[in-house]
Amino acid sequence: MLALSSAAAFGAYFAMYAFRKPFAAATFADHAGWLSATDYKTALLIAQVLGYALSKLIGIRVIAEFGRSGRALAILALIGTSWLALIAFALVAAPWNVACLFFNGLPLGMIWGLVFSYIEGRRASEAMGAILCASFILSSGVVKSVAVLVMDQGVSEFWMPAVTGALFVPLLLICLWQLERLPPPDARDEDERTSRVPMLSKDRAQFLRTHGVAMILLVSGYVLLTAIRDFRDNFAAELWTAMGYGGTASVFSESELPVAVAALLVLGALMLIRDNMRALLAMHGIVFAGAVLLGLSTLAFQMHLIAPLPYMILTGAGLYFAYTPFNAMLFDRMIAAIGHAGNAGFLIYIADSSGYAGSVALLLYRSLGRPNMNWLPFYMDVAYATSIAVAVCTLLSAAWFVFHVNVHHVRTARA
């Protein structure tokens, strides 16, 4: 059941990416920008990310309060709505169809929280969460490879996103059916990982008052990680072209498959750590190591010590080692470590809504502040800045949790 449910969670979110990311495989180089303020593809990305970020803001409340019933139908309704927006994108003339990408992104931001709710709060949540997280590492590259192949069959850049999404509908249906068969966490799960319950507004406010310092530090680093991760993902075609691999469909998958496997092995191994606080600090160590790898691999590429494909694999590994824990196991273990009843979806959506605001800010800065800078040098500059800032925030966050534990132990001893 564990293997099937993990595969189902992986497949459901993998299928969602076919409705979100395929358009990024096209360059749309022959189309004018939105009112000439930005290039056309950047306008599409900003529109979709704005919808996605708004969805994350809404999700702070919706996902926190969502129960166990109706999740599969909600996922189908949300993805179906996003697919209709892709059809509208093909039918509405450019650049006015930019607005369709906003309505494509708006429903999709809820999907992660709904899928993750099936697997959180379990003794095996790390393994299941690592497999789920591997879906968004691997799926983006695979979906873009499929999108390029769809265009090679004569499908236009505008119809390609809707066609690509439709190809993944059977996978989505099978995976949702399997997720619905997964039983809820048992008594041992709740004993080790704390009961997972809906969080009303007063519960959310109390949590943030108590643990706000840690959330500020963690979310600050996550904003930067989300921004560069989205930039690398959305402009992969431009980055590969700058490195001499333009038009090669397989390279999108080749660069992401090793990253997905590495992240799956490292993060899945955390389930072997039974003590929740030690596991939480171990995740801080993984985030820190990812940030360092991001900076060092960029330095190595700049000094011509590694080739383009290893560079993209290593920066991808660094990014996803640092980025992935925030999307599942870090907040799951945080709730278990501090013993505060609630659900990880609430914390994930606070981080995500902030992260995608950072993604929009980076897109606007690149488009309006540095419009003439080449894609690759810009990516490398952001990689250096992110590496340093995330490393510092992570160390401070780990120190806060160590202090929090010591204070708690002192108070318990006195009581």
Short mmCIF file of C-alpha atoms in Angstrom, two decimals:
data_model
loop_
_atom_site.label_atom_id
_atom_site.label_comp_id
_atom_site.label_asym_id
_atom_site.label_seq_id
_atom_site.Cartn_x
_atom_site.Cartn_y
_atom_site.Cartn_z
CA MET A 1 0.00 0.00 0.00
CA LEU A 2 2.87 2.38 0.85
CA ALA A 3 4.53 1.92 -2.53
CA LEU A 4 1.26 2.26 -4.44
CA SER A 5 0.18 5.34 -2.50
CA SER A 6 3.58 6.99 -2.92
CA ALA A 7 3.46 6.29 -6.64
CA ALA A 8 -0.08 7.66 -6.80
CA ALA A 9 0.91 10.91 -5.06
CA PHE A 10 3.89 11.18 -7.42
CA GLY A 11 1.73 10.57 -10.49
CA ALA A 12 -1.07 12.94 -9.48
CA TYR A 13 1.27 15.89 -9.04
CA PHE A 14 3.31 14.83 -12.07
CA ALA A 15 0.12 15.02 -14.14
CA MET A 16 -0.68 18.49 -12.76
CA TYR A 17 2.60 19.80 -14.19
CA ALA A 18 1.39 18.88 -17.67
CA PHE A 19 -1.22 21.63 -17.27
CA ARG A 20 1.16 24.17 -15.78
CA LYS A 21 4.59 23.98 -17.40
CA PRO A 22 4.45 22.85 -21.05
CA PHE A 23 4.24 26.39 -22.47
CA ALA A 24 7.70 27.09 -20.98
CA ALA A 25 9.19 24.76 -23.62
CA ALA A 26 8.34 27.33 -26.31
CA THR A 27 10.21 30.60 -26.74
CA PHE A 28 7.38 32.63 -28.34
CA ALA A 29 10.16 34.70 -29.87
CA ASP A 30 8.01 35.97 -32.77
CA HIS A 31 5.34 37.61 -30.62
CA ALA A 32 5.20 41.11 -29.23
CA GLY A 33 5.20 41.74 -25.51
CA TRP A 34 2.29 42.80 -23.34
CA LEU A 35 1.81 46.47 -24.24
CA SER A 36 5.57 46.48 -25.06
CA ALA A 37 6.46 46.59 -21.34
CA THR A 38 7.96 43.09 -21.28
CA ASP A 39 8.71 40.35 -23.76
CA TYR A 40 5.76 38.08 -24.49
CA LYS A 41 7.02 34.95 -22.70
CA THR A 42 7.91 36.91 -19.56
CA ALA A 43 4.39 38.38 -19.60
CA LEU A 44 2.96 34.85 -19.81
CA LEU A 45 5.11 33.69 -16.91
CA ILE A 46 4.22 36.68 -14.73
CA ALA A 47 0.51 36.19 -15.43
CA GLN A 48 0.63 32.50 -14.53
CA VAL A 49 2.76 33.04 -11.42
CA LEU A 50 0.44 35.83 -10.23
CA GLY A 51 -2.50 33.42 -10.50
CA TYR A 52 -0.50 30.68 -8.81
CA ALA A 53 0.65 33.01 -6.01
CA LEU A 54 -2.90 34.24 -5.41
CA SER A 55 -3.98 30.62 -5.21
CA LYS A 56 -1.33 30.00 -2.55
CA LEU A 57 -2.61 32.97 -0.53
CA ILE A 58 -6.14 31.62 -0.69
CA GLY A 59 -4.77 28.20 0.17
CA ILE A 60 -3.38 29.41 3.52
CA ARG A 61 -6.95 29.29 4.77
CA VAL A 62 -8.56 26.75 2.45
CA ILE A 63 -5.91 24.02 2.78
CA ALA A 64 -5.55 24.60 6.53
CA GLU A 65 -9.29 24.03 7.02
CA PHE A 66 -9.87 21.35 4.34
CA GLY A 67 -11.00 17.99 5.71
CA ARG A 68 -10.48 14.50 4.30
CA SER A 69 -13.60 14.30 2.16
CA GLY A 70 -13.94 15.65 -1.36
CA ARG A 71 -10.23 15.99 -2.11
CA ALA A 72 -10.18 14.00 -5.35
CA LEU A 73 -13.16 15.85 -6.79
CA ALA A 74 -11.60 19.16 -5.80
CA ILE A 75 -8.37 18.23 -7.59
CA LEU A 76 -10.25 17.22 -10.75
CA ALA A 77 -12.32 20.41 -10.74
CA LEU A 78 -9.27 22.62 -10.25
CA ILE A 79 -7.18 20.94 -12.96
CA GLY A 80 -10.15 20.86 -15.33
CA THR A 81 -10.57 24.60 -14.89
CA SER A 82 -6.90 25.19 -15.64
CA TRP A 83 -7.19 23.08 -18.83
CA LEU A 84 -10.12 25.20 -20.05
CA ALA A 85 -7.88 28.24 -19.57
CA LEU A 86 -5.25 26.59 -21.81
CA ILE A 87 -7.86 26.07 -24.50
CA ALA A 88 -8.81 29.74 -24.20
CA PHE A 89 -5.09 30.58 -24.49
CA ALA A 90 -5.06 28.89 -27.91
CA LEU A 91 -8.28 30.59 -29.07
CA VAL A 92 -7.67 34.18 -27.90
CA ALA A 93 -5.31 36.28 -30.00
CA ALA A 94 -1.91 37.32 -28.62
CA PRO A 95 -1.06 39.31 -26.58
CA TRP A 96 -4.56 39.33 -25.03
CA ASN A 97 -4.32 35.65 -24.25
CA VAL A 98 -1.76 36.52 -21.58
CA ALA A 99 -4.73 36.84 -19.21
CA CYS A 100 -5.60 33.17 -19.86
CA LEU A 101 -2.36 32.10 -18.17
CA PHE A 102 -3.46 33.91 -15.00
CA PHE A 103 -6.62 31.79 -14.93
CA ASN A 104 -4.54 28.72 -15.73
CA GLY A 105 -2.33 29.27 -12.69
CA LEU A 106 -5.12 30.33 -10.31
CA PRO A 107 -6.61 26.84 -9.70
CA LEU A 108 -3.32 24.93 -9.74
CA GLY A 109 -1.82 26.44 -6.60
CA MET A 110 -4.20 24.37 -4.47
CA ILE A 111 -3.12 21.01 -5.86
CA TRP A 112 0.02 20.49 -3.81
CA GLY A 113 -1.74 20.95 -0.46
CA LEU A 114 -4.56 18.62 -1.43
CA VAL A 115 -2.21 15.88 -2.64
CA PHE A 116 0.14 16.25 0.33
CA SER A 117 -2.75 15.97 2.77
CA TYR A 118 -3.09 12.32 1.76
CA ILE A 119 0.40 11.45 3.02
CA GLU A 120 1.30 13.85 5.87
CA GLY A 121 1.44 12.88 9.53
CA ARG A 122 2.65 9.30 8.94
CA ARG A 123 5.74 7.45 10.13
CA ALA A 124 6.67 7.00 6.46
CA SER A 125 5.91 10.61 5.47
CA GLU A 126 9.58 11.34 4.60
CA ALA A 127 9.74 8.49 2.10
CA MET A 128 6.34 9.31 0.64
CA GLY A 129 7.09 13.03 0.67
CA ALA A 130 10.44 12.52 -1.04
CA ILE A 131 8.74 10.55 -3.80
CA LEU A 132 6.07 13.23 -4.12
CA CYS A 133 8.70 15.98 -4.27
CA ALA A 134 10.59 14.04 -6.94
CA SER A 135 7.52 14.57 -9.12
CA PHE A 136 7.99 18.32 -9.47
CA ILE A 137 11.74 17.91 -10.00
CA LEU A 138 11.34 15.35 -12.76
CA SER A 139 7.98 16.33 -14.20
CA SER A 140 8.96 19.80 -15.35
CA GLY A 141 11.73 18.44 -17.55
CA VAL A 142 9.66 15.52 -18.84
CA VAL A 143 6.65 17.72 -19.57
CA LYS A 144 8.79 20.17 -21.52
CA SER A 145 10.33 17.27 -23.48
CA VAL A 146 6.83 16.04 -24.32
CA ALA A 147 5.83 19.57 -25.28
CA VAL A 148 8.75 19.86 -27.70
CA LEU A 149 7.78 16.51 -29.26
CA VAL A 150 4.17 17.70 -29.57
CA MET A 151 5.36 20.79 -31.44
CA ASP A 152 7.58 18.58 -33.63
CA GLN A 153 4.33 16.90 -34.76
CA GLY A 154 3.08 20.22 -36.13
CA VAL A 155 1.09 21.50 -33.14
CA SER A 156 1.45 25.27 -32.73
CA GLU A 157 3.01 26.95 -29.69
CA PHE A 158 -0.46 28.09 -28.65
CA TRP A 159 -2.25 24.72 -28.85
CA MET A 160 0.71 22.75 -27.48
CA PRO A 161 -0.06 23.43 -23.76
CA ALA A 162 -3.66 22.17 -24.01
CA VAL A 163 -2.67 19.13 -26.07
CA THR A 164 0.15 18.22 -23.67
CA GLY A 165 -2.17 18.47 -20.67
CA ALA A 166 -4.77 16.23 -22.28
CA LEU A 167 -2.17 13.48 -22.74
CA PHE A 168 -1.78 13.19 -18.95
CA VAL A 169 -5.48 12.94 -18.00
CA PRO A 170 -5.52 9.09 -17.78
CA LEU A 171 -2.53 9.17 -15.40
CA LEU A 172 -4.30 11.74 -13.22
CA LEU A 173 -7.49 9.69 -12.94
CA ILE A 174 -5.70 6.45 -12.04
CA CYS A 175 -3.59 8.16 -9.37
CA LEU A 176 -6.52 9.94 -7.72
CA TRP A 177 -8.40 6.64 -7.54
CA GLN A 178 -5.46 5.05 -5.74
CA LEU A 179 -5.03 7.98 -3.32
CA GLU A 180 -8.65 7.71 -2.27
CA ARG A 181 -7.98 4.11 -1.20
CA LEU A 182 -5.24 5.19 1.24
CA PRO A 183 -6.40 4.82 4.89
CA PRO A 184 -5.89 7.75 7.30
CA PRO A 185 -2.91 7.85 9.71
CA ASP A 186 -3.20 5.22 12.46
CA ALA A 187 -2.69 5.58 16.21
CA ARG A 188 1.08 5.00 15.99
CA ASP A 189 1.37 7.67 13.30
CA GLU A 190 -0.45 10.18 15.48
CA ASP A 191 1.62 9.22 18.53
CA GLU A 192 4.94 9.81 16.72
CA ARG A 193 4.00 12.68 14.40
CA THR A 194 1.26 14.57 16.31
CA SER A 195 -2.40 14.54 15.29
CA ARG A 196 -3.14 16.40 12.02
CA VAL A 197 -6.28 18.50 12.30
CA PRO A 198 -7.82 21.49 10.49
CA MET A 199 -6.51 24.85 11.77
CA LEU A 200 -9.00 27.69 12.24
CA SER A 201 -7.96 31.35 12.26
CA LYS A 202 -7.30 31.48 16.02
CA ASP A 203 -5.15 28.34 15.79
CA ARG A 204 -3.12 29.80 12.93
CA ALA A 205 -2.61 33.10 14.76
CA GLN A 206 -1.44 31.33 17.91
CA PHE A 207 1.02 29.21 15.97
CA LEU A 208 2.58 32.24 14.28
CA ARG A 209 2.84 34.17 17.55
CA THR A 210 4.75 31.29 19.10
CA HIS A 211 6.96 30.29 16.18
CA GLY A 212 7.07 33.45 14.07
CA VAL A 213 10.85 33.96 14.28
CA ALA A 214 11.56 30.53 12.81
CA MET A 215 8.97 31.04 10.08
CA ILE A 216 10.47 34.41 9.08
CA LEU A 217 13.94 32.90 8.75
CA LEU A 218 12.76 29.83 6.87
CA VAL A 219 10.41 31.69 4.55
CA SER A 220 13.05 34.36 3.76
CA GLY A 221 15.35 31.68 2.40
CA TYR A 222 12.50 29.93 0.62
CA VAL A 223 11.51 33.13 -1.21
CA LEU A 224 14.95 33.27 -2.82
CA LEU A 225 14.97 29.56 -3.60
CA THR A 226 11.55 29.74 -5.24
CA ALA A 227 12.55 32.73 -7.35
CA ILE A 228 15.69 31.14 -8.81
CA ARG A 229 14.12 27.70 -9.06
CA ASP A 230 11.25 29.13 -11.11
CA PHE A 231 13.65 31.17 -13.24
CA ARG A 232 15.75 28.08 -14.01
CA ASP A 233 12.59 26.10 -14.76
CA ASN A 234 10.76 28.69 -16.84
CA PHE A 235 13.74 29.82 -18.88
CA ALA A 236 15.42 26.44 -19.27
CA ALA A 237 15.01 26.69 -23.05
CA GLU A 238 16.84 30.02 -23.10
CA LEU A 239 19.58 28.81 -20.73
CA TRP A 240 20.20 25.68 -22.80
CA THR A 241 20.29 27.78 -25.99
CA ALA A 242 22.88 30.06 -24.39
CA MET A 243 25.00 26.98 -23.61
CA GLY A 244 24.69 25.55 -27.12
CA TYR A 245 21.87 23.00 -26.64
CA GLY A 246 18.98 24.87 -28.22
CA GLY A 247 16.18 22.72 -29.70
CA THR A 248 17.35 19.47 -28.08
CA ALA A 249 14.25 17.92 -26.50
CA SER A 250 16.03 15.25 -24.44
CA VAL A 251 18.25 17.68 -22.53
CA PHE A 252 15.33 18.88 -20.35
CA SER A 253 14.87 15.37 -18.95
CA GLU A 254 18.56 14.44 -18.88
CA SER A 255 19.36 17.32 -16.56
CA GLU A 256 16.49 16.65 -14.14
CA LEU A 257 16.47 12.85 -13.79
CA PRO A 258 19.75 12.64 -11.79
CA VAL A 259 18.52 15.49 -9.58
CA ALA A 260 15.23 13.70 -8.85
CA VAL A 261 17.02 10.44 -7.97
CA ALA A 262 19.53 12.18 -5.68
CA ALA A 263 16.84 14.17 -3.87
CA LEU A 264 14.70 11.05 -3.49
CA LEU A 265 17.52 9.08 -1.86
CA VAL A 266 18.76 11.84 0.46
CA LEU A 267 15.37 13.09 1.66
CA GLY A 268 13.78 9.65 1.84
CA ALA A 269 16.58 8.49 4.18
CA LEU A 270 15.36 11.00 6.78
CA MET A 271 12.59 8.59 7.76
CA LEU A 272 15.33 6.56 9.48
CA ILE A 273 15.71 9.38 12.03
CA ARG A 274 12.95 8.73 14.55
CA ASP A 275 13.64 11.74 16.79
CA ASN A 276 11.69 14.62 15.29
CA MET A 277 13.98 17.46 16.41
CA ARG A 278 17.09 15.68 15.13
CA ALA A 279 15.33 15.09 11.82
CA LEU A 280 14.34 18.76 11.65
CA LEU A 281 17.93 19.87 12.23
CA ALA A 282 19.14 17.30 9.68
CA MET A 283 16.85 18.93 7.13
CA HIS A 284 18.41 22.29 7.96
CA GLY A 285 21.74 20.64 7.17
CA ILE A 286 20.47 19.44 3.80
CA VAL A 287 19.13 22.92 2.95
CA PHE A 288 22.48 24.45 3.93
CA ALA A 289 24.43 21.91 1.85
CA GLY A 290 22.16 22.58 -1.14
CA ALA A 291 22.78 26.31 -0.88
CA VAL A 292 26.55 25.76 -0.77
CA LEU A 293 26.41 23.38 -3.75
CA LEU A 294 24.49 25.96 -5.76
CA GLY A 295 27.21 28.55 -5.24
CA LEU A 296 30.21 26.24 -5.66
CA SER A 297 28.92 24.63 -8.86
CA THR A 298 28.31 28.07 -10.35
CA LEU A 299 31.88 29.07 -9.46
CA ALA A 300 33.22 25.86 -11.02
CA PHE A 301 31.28 26.49 -14.26
CA GLN A 302 32.43 30.11 -14.39
CA MET A 303 36.04 28.90 -14.08
CA HIS A 304 35.43 26.36 -16.92
CA LEU A 305 35.98 23.37 -14.64
CA ILE A 306 32.69 21.67 -15.59
CA ALA A 307 30.63 21.45 -18.80
CA PRO A 308 27.07 22.80 -19.27
CA LEU A 309 25.18 19.54 -18.57
CA PRO A 310 27.01 18.78 -15.30
CA TYR A 311 26.54 22.42 -14.32
CA MET A 312 22.78 22.28 -14.77
CA ILE A 313 22.63 18.96 -12.92
CA LEU A 314 24.69 20.28 -10.00
CA THR A 315 22.84 23.58 -9.68
CA GLY A 316 19.60 21.65 -9.97
CA ALA A 317 20.75 19.32 -7.20
CA GLY A 318 21.74 22.26 -5.00
CA LEU A 319 18.48 24.05 -5.63
CA TYR A 320 16.26 21.06 -5.01
CA PHE A 321 18.17 19.85 -1.96
CA ALA A 322 17.49 23.28 -0.47
CA TYR A 323 14.02 23.84 -1.95
CA THR A 324 12.35 20.44 -1.66
CA PRO A 325 12.26 20.01 2.15
CA PHE A 326 10.03 23.10 2.45
CA ASN A 327 7.37 21.46 0.31
CA ALA A 328 6.79 18.43 2.51
CA MET A 329 8.94 16.98 5.23
CA LEU A 330 10.46 20.06 6.89
CA PHE A 331 7.16 21.51 8.07
CA ASP A 332 5.76 18.03 8.72
CA ARG A 333 8.65 17.32 11.10
CA MET A 334 8.48 20.85 12.53
CA ILE A 335 4.91 20.26 13.72
CA ALA A 336 5.90 16.88 15.17
CA ALA A 337 9.02 18.32 16.86
CA ILE A 338 7.26 21.19 18.60
CA GLY A 339 4.18 19.07 19.41
CA HIS A 340 1.71 21.64 18.12
CA ALA A 341 -1.42 19.95 16.69
CA GLY A 342 -2.24 21.24 13.23
CA ASN A 343 -1.34 20.48 9.63
CA ALA A 344 1.72 21.08 7.51
CA GLY A 345 -0.37 22.41 4.63
CA PHE A 346 -0.90 25.70 6.46
CA LEU A 347 2.85 26.27 6.85
CA ILE A 348 3.63 25.12 3.32
CA TYR A 349 1.15 27.62 1.90
CA ILE A 350 2.57 30.50 3.94
CA ALA A 351 5.97 29.68 2.45
CA ASP A 352 4.63 29.13 -1.07
CA SER A 353 2.57 32.34 -1.22
CA SER A 354 5.65 34.30 -0.15
CA GLY A 355 7.90 32.33 -2.48
CA TYR A 356 5.89 33.02 -5.60
CA ALA A 357 5.77 36.71 -4.75
CA GLY A 358 9.57 36.50 -4.90
CA SER A 359 9.35 34.72 -8.23
CA VAL A 360 7.24 37.53 -9.70
CA ALA A 361 9.66 40.12 -8.29
CA LEU A 362 12.63 38.39 -9.96
CA LEU A 363 10.82 38.21 -13.30
CA LEU A 364 9.97 41.91 -13.14
CA TYR A 365 13.53 42.80 -12.14
CA ARG A 366 14.96 40.79 -15.06
CA SER A 367 12.46 42.23 -17.54
CA LEU A 368 12.46 45.87 -16.42
CA GLY A 369 15.70 46.34 -14.47
CA ARG A 370 18.14 44.18 -16.49
CA PRO A 371 16.41 43.72 -19.88
CA ASN A 372 19.64 43.60 -21.91
CA MET A 373 21.54 41.17 -19.70
CA ASN A 374 21.99 37.71 -21.17
CA TRP A 375 20.05 34.84 -19.57
CA LEU A 376 23.03 32.80 -18.40
CA PRO A 377 25.03 35.54 -16.62
CA PHE A 378 21.84 36.73 -14.92
CA TYR A 379 21.10 33.21 -13.68
CA MET A 380 24.64 32.86 -12.34
CA ASP A 381 24.50 36.18 -10.48
CA VAL A 382 21.22 35.19 -8.82
CA ALA A 383 22.69 31.78 -7.94
CA TYR A 384 25.55 33.40 -6.03
CA ALA A 385 23.25 35.75 -4.11
CA THR A 386 20.81 32.95 -3.26
CA SER A 387 23.57 30.63 -2.12
CA ILE A 388 24.91 33.09 0.45
CA ALA A 389 21.56 34.36 1.75
CA VAL A 390 19.95 30.92 2.12
CA ALA A 391 22.99 29.53 3.93
CA VAL A 392 22.86 32.37 6.47
CA CYS A 393 19.07 32.11 7.03
CA THR A 394 19.31 28.35 7.48
CA LEU A 395 22.04 28.57 10.09
CA LEU A 396 20.05 31.18 12.04
CA SER A 397 16.90 29.05 11.86
CA ALA A 398 18.74 25.98 13.15
CA ALA A 399 20.14 28.04 16.02
CA TRP A 400 16.62 29.23 16.89
CA PHE A 401 15.28 25.68 17.10
CA VAL A 402 18.22 24.56 19.27
CA PHE A 403 17.54 27.50 21.61
CA HIS A 404 13.81 26.72 21.59
CA VAL A 405 14.47 23.11 22.60
CA ASN A 406 16.86 24.11 25.41
CA VAL A 407 14.37 26.63 26.82
CA HIS A 408 11.62 24.02 26.66
CA HIS A 409 13.78 21.50 28.53
CA VAL A 410 14.64 24.04 31.23
CA ARG A 411 10.99 24.94 31.75
CA THR A 412 10.01 21.27 31.87
CA ALA A 413 12.71 20.51 34.44
CA ARG A 414 11.59 23.39 36.67
CA ALA A 415 7.96 22.28 36.43
#
